Short mmCIF file of C-alpha atoms in Angstrom, two decimals:
data_model
loop_
_atom_site.label_atom_id
_atom_site.label_comp_id
_atom_site.label_asym_id
_atom_site.label_seq_id
_atom_site.Cartn_x
_atom_site.Cartn_y
_atom_site.Cartn_z
CA ALA A 1 26.93 50.82 -72.56
CA GLN A 2 28.13 54.02 -70.82
CA LYS A 3 29.15 57.13 -72.84
CA VAL A 4 30.10 60.63 -72.03
CA THR A 5 30.09 63.80 -74.43
CA GLN A 6 32.11 66.72 -74.07
CA ALA A 7 30.45 68.92 -77.03
CA GLN A 8 32.90 71.50 -76.59
CA THR A 9 36.40 70.67 -78.27
CA GLU A 10 37.95 73.90 -77.53
CA ILE A 11 37.17 77.34 -75.47
CA SER A 12 39.33 80.12 -75.43
CA VAL A 13 38.60 82.95 -72.99
CA VAL A 14 40.34 85.99 -71.66
CA GLU A 15 41.48 86.16 -68.13
CA LYS A 16 38.75 87.02 -65.43
CA GLU A 17 35.93 85.74 -67.60
CA ASP A 18 33.65 82.81 -66.30
CA VAL A 19 33.52 79.66 -68.40
CA THR A 20 31.44 76.75 -68.31
CA LEU A 21 32.47 73.26 -69.49
CA ASP A 22 29.66 70.93 -70.72
CA CYS A 23 29.30 67.35 -70.08
CA VAL A 24 26.53 64.72 -70.92
CA TYR A 25 26.51 61.36 -70.11
CA GLU A 26 24.76 57.99 -70.83
CA THR A 27 24.43 54.94 -68.52
CA ARG A 28 21.92 52.27 -67.70
CA ASP A 29 23.16 51.77 -64.27
CA THR A 30 21.46 53.72 -61.22
CA THR A 31 24.43 53.81 -59.06
CA TYR A 32 27.42 55.61 -60.76
CA TYR A 33 30.04 58.34 -60.20
CA LEU A 34 31.09 61.38 -62.46
CA PHE A 35 34.43 63.05 -62.46
CA TRP A 36 36.13 66.09 -63.68
CA TYR A 37 39.78 65.85 -64.30
CA LYS A 38 42.32 68.32 -65.65
CA GLN A 39 45.09 67.51 -67.80
CA PRO A 40 48.01 70.18 -67.79
CA PRO A 41 51.04 69.72 -70.30
CA SER A 42 52.83 67.69 -68.01
CA GLY A 43 50.40 65.04 -68.97
CA GLU A 44 49.27 63.90 -65.33
CA LEU A 45 45.60 63.90 -64.92
CA VAL A 46 44.70 65.67 -61.94
CA PHE A 47 41.50 65.02 -59.87
CA LEU A 48 38.96 67.94 -59.56
CA ILE A 49 35.63 66.58 -58.23
CA ARG A 50 33.77 63.31 -57.69
CA ARG A 51 29.80 63.28 -57.54
CA ASN A 52 27.98 60.12 -57.08
CA SER A 53 24.49 59.45 -58.63
CA PHE A 54 22.53 59.87 -55.61
CA ASP A 55 23.72 63.35 -54.59
CA GLU A 56 22.57 66.15 -56.70
CA GLN A 57 23.68 68.77 -54.69
CA ASN A 58 25.62 71.26 -56.41
CA GLU A 59 29.23 72.22 -55.06
CA ILE A 60 31.42 75.40 -54.91
CA SER A 61 34.97 75.18 -54.34
CA GLY A 62 36.97 78.46 -54.66
CA ARG A 63 36.36 79.37 -58.15
CA TYR A 64 35.21 76.01 -59.46
CA SER A 65 31.67 74.95 -59.30
CA TRP A 66 29.76 72.17 -60.47
CA ASN A 67 26.22 71.58 -61.64
CA PHE A 68 24.83 68.11 -61.58
CA GLN A 69 21.32 67.27 -63.15
CA LYS A 70 20.25 63.77 -63.48
CA SER A 71 17.08 64.91 -65.38
CA THR A 72 19.14 66.11 -68.15
CA SER A 73 22.13 63.52 -67.59
CA SER A 74 24.49 66.56 -67.28
CA PHE A 75 27.61 67.40 -65.05
CA ASN A 76 28.63 70.81 -66.09
CA PHE A 77 31.85 72.40 -64.88
CA THR A 78 32.10 76.48 -64.09
CA ILE A 79 35.34 78.18 -63.55
CA THR A 80 34.74 81.70 -62.23
CA ALA A 81 37.33 84.38 -62.83
CA SER A 82 39.54 82.48 -65.02
CA GLN A 83 43.34 82.52 -64.73
CA VAL A 84 46.09 81.65 -67.07
CA VAL A 85 47.00 78.69 -65.00
CA ASP A 86 43.42 77.27 -65.78
CA SER A 87 44.47 76.61 -69.29
CA ALA A 88 44.62 72.75 -69.79
CA VAL A 89 42.38 69.84 -71.15
CA TYR A 90 39.35 69.02 -69.09
CA PHE A 91 37.74 65.56 -69.16
CA CYS A 92 34.61 64.44 -67.82
CA ALA A 93 34.31 60.82 -66.81
CA LEU A 94 31.89 58.28 -65.75
CA SER A 95 32.36 55.01 -63.76
CA GLU A 96 29.54 52.47 -63.01
CA ALA A 97 28.85 50.05 -60.28
CA GLN A 98 28.04 47.28 -62.17
CA THR A 99 31.40 47.23 -64.18
CA SER A 100 33.64 48.55 -61.62
CA TYR A 101 34.47 51.79 -60.03
CA GLY A 102 38.09 51.23 -61.19
CA LYS A 103 36.95 51.47 -65.15
CA LEU A 104 36.61 55.34 -66.25
CA THR A 105 34.78 56.28 -69.49
CA PHE A 106 36.03 59.57 -70.66
CA GLY A 107 34.64 62.19 -72.74
CA GLN A 108 36.85 63.61 -75.38
CA GLY A 109 37.94 66.47 -73.49
CA THR A 110 37.68 70.20 -73.81
CA ILE A 111 40.74 72.24 -74.43
CA LEU A 112 40.64 75.52 -72.48
CA THR A 113 42.90 78.22 -73.03
CA VAL A 114 42.88 81.49 -70.95
CA HIS A 115 44.62 84.46 -72.52
CA PRO A 116 46.18 87.15 -70.29
CA LYS B 1 52.78 60.30 -49.52
CA ALA B 2 54.37 59.57 -52.64
CA GLY B 3 52.25 59.46 -55.95
CA VAL B 4 51.70 57.14 -58.82
CA THR B 5 55.01 56.29 -60.49
CA GLN B 6 55.30 55.20 -63.95
CA THR B 7 58.55 54.17 -65.57
CA PRO B 8 59.94 54.76 -68.10
CA ARG B 9 58.52 58.32 -68.99
CA TYR B 10 59.58 58.33 -72.33
CA LEU B 11 60.06 55.38 -74.60
CA ILE B 12 60.90 54.84 -78.40
CA LYS B 13 60.46 51.25 -79.89
CA THR B 14 60.57 50.14 -83.43
CA ARG B 15 57.60 48.41 -85.06
CA GLY B 16 57.36 44.71 -84.21
CA GLN B 17 59.16 44.95 -81.08
CA GLN B 18 57.48 44.37 -77.62
CA VAL B 19 57.46 46.81 -74.65
CA THR B 20 56.88 46.70 -70.96
CA LEU B 21 55.47 49.75 -68.98
CA SER B 22 55.67 49.82 -65.17
CA CYS B 23 53.42 51.40 -62.63
CA SER B 24 53.92 51.59 -59.02
CA PRO B 25 50.66 52.76 -57.20
CA ILE B 26 49.98 54.65 -53.93
CA SER B 27 51.04 52.78 -51.13
CA GLY B 28 48.00 50.92 -49.69
CA HIS B 29 46.32 51.09 -53.01
CA ARG B 30 45.14 47.63 -54.39
CA SER B 31 43.53 48.56 -57.67
CA VAL B 32 45.63 49.65 -60.71
CA SER B 33 43.87 50.80 -64.10
CA TRP B 34 45.44 51.43 -67.48
CA TYR B 35 44.61 53.74 -70.09
CA GLN B 36 45.75 54.71 -73.54
CA GLN B 37 45.63 58.13 -74.49
CA THR B 38 45.84 59.31 -78.22
CA PRO B 39 44.77 62.24 -80.12
CA GLY B 40 42.28 60.48 -82.43
CA GLN B 41 40.67 57.90 -79.86
CA GLY B 42 41.17 60.08 -76.54
CA LEU B 43 41.26 58.39 -73.38
CA GLN B 44 40.43 54.69 -73.57
CA PHE B 45 40.53 52.05 -70.98
CA LEU B 46 42.90 48.99 -71.28
CA PHE B 47 42.41 47.03 -67.92
CA GLU B 48 42.26 46.89 -64.36
CA TYR B 49 43.68 44.96 -61.67
CA PHE B 50 42.94 44.29 -58.09
CA SER B 51 44.75 41.88 -55.74
CA GLU B 52 46.76 40.46 -58.82
CA THR B 53 43.41 39.66 -60.44
CA GLN B 54 42.06 41.24 -63.71
CA ARG B 55 38.77 42.74 -62.99
CA ASN B 56 37.98 44.39 -66.42
CA LYS B 57 39.25 44.50 -69.78
CA GLY B 58 38.65 47.13 -72.26
CA ASN B 59 38.33 46.58 -76.33
CA PHE B 60 42.06 46.00 -77.09
CA PRO B 61 43.58 43.20 -79.16
CA GLY B 62 45.30 40.48 -77.23
CA ARG B 63 48.68 42.14 -78.18
CA PHE B 64 47.96 44.11 -74.99
CA SER B 65 48.44 42.33 -71.59
CA GLY B 66 49.10 43.21 -68.20
CA ARG B 67 49.84 41.81 -64.56
CA GLN B 68 49.60 42.84 -61.11
CA PHE B 69 52.04 41.76 -58.23
CA SER B 70 51.69 40.87 -54.87
CA ASN B 71 52.75 44.37 -53.79
CA SER B 72 50.24 45.95 -56.11
CA ARG B 73 52.64 47.04 -58.73
CA SER B 74 51.48 46.67 -62.03
CA GLU B 75 52.99 46.02 -65.59
CA MET B 76 51.44 46.02 -68.97
CA ASN B 77 53.21 44.64 -72.03
CA VAL B 78 52.33 45.32 -75.69
CA SER B 79 53.82 42.81 -78.08
CA THR B 80 54.27 43.25 -81.73
CA LEU B 81 54.28 47.02 -81.61
CA GLU B 82 52.21 48.75 -84.57
CA LEU B 83 52.67 52.50 -85.25
CA GLY B 84 49.13 53.08 -83.96
CA ASP B 85 50.30 52.04 -80.54
CA SER B 86 51.98 55.36 -80.13
CA ALA B 87 50.24 56.92 -77.14
CA LEU B 88 50.54 58.22 -73.73
CA TYR B 89 49.81 55.35 -71.41
CA LEU B 90 48.42 56.43 -68.20
CA CYS B 91 48.20 54.28 -64.88
CA ALA B 92 45.80 55.00 -62.15
CA SER B 93 45.56 53.68 -58.70
CA GLY B 94 42.63 53.46 -56.22
CA THR B 95 41.95 52.37 -52.82
CA GLU B 96 39.53 49.37 -53.44
CA GLY B 97 38.51 47.93 -56.84
CA SER B 98 34.77 47.82 -56.19
CA ARG B 99 34.42 50.62 -54.31
CA SER B 100 37.18 52.95 -55.49
CA THR B 101 35.52 56.27 -56.41
CA GLU B 102 38.65 58.51 -57.12
CA ALA B 103 41.41 57.42 -59.27
CA PHE B 104 44.88 58.92 -58.98
CA PHE B 105 46.71 59.12 -62.05
CA GLY B 106 50.81 58.91 -62.86
CA GLN B 107 52.45 61.22 -65.36
CA GLY B 108 52.15 58.73 -67.76
CA THR B 109 54.63 56.80 -70.29
CA ARG B 110 54.92 58.56 -73.66
CA LEU B 111 55.46 55.49 -76.30
CA THR B 112 56.68 56.22 -79.83
CA VAL B 113 56.77 53.51 -82.17
CA VAL B 114 58.75 54.21 -85.20
#
């Protein structure tokens, strides 16, 4: 069965600090997708990134970057020069080809607070 | 392009009652999934519909049911409400059930059972 673990329950940083959110996953499927979502206080889950199991190339998008390592089953997310608006709950999620890409398994989430 | 719309946004019900939540997916999306979010259990998958057929179901009791209409709009129903059903219910839509690699979420319906 698939599982996603976000060991960090809460992280607190001061604005302009870099912060890395950890995500470790378990799956028996060889074809799967990994996601990061952001949930601001409004409640809507905002899509940040998707990575498939065959693409280990790391990605940078503005202040965001992602480090996918199949060898350690990790998909970590870094925010560079954090801002107060980055304060939210961040979720890592997994979907598998064998079940359905429409079924996401989420981690418990990491509450990020960025102080001015 | 309109996003995923969930109605109502907030709902208060009494134990034992039943409730129906609605989700209108993004135009052209045929896959709709439902999730329950609670402080204790986090985000848990309820079920997924594609072209009016249930493709997957999570580990929830039979009191939780859903359906999808020909226009891809979906409803979920919870019968005989319990206090523990109080949660944020999120709906997500995707472009295709078996290949959808990105789920767009609505703002959710916050259900309070008293």
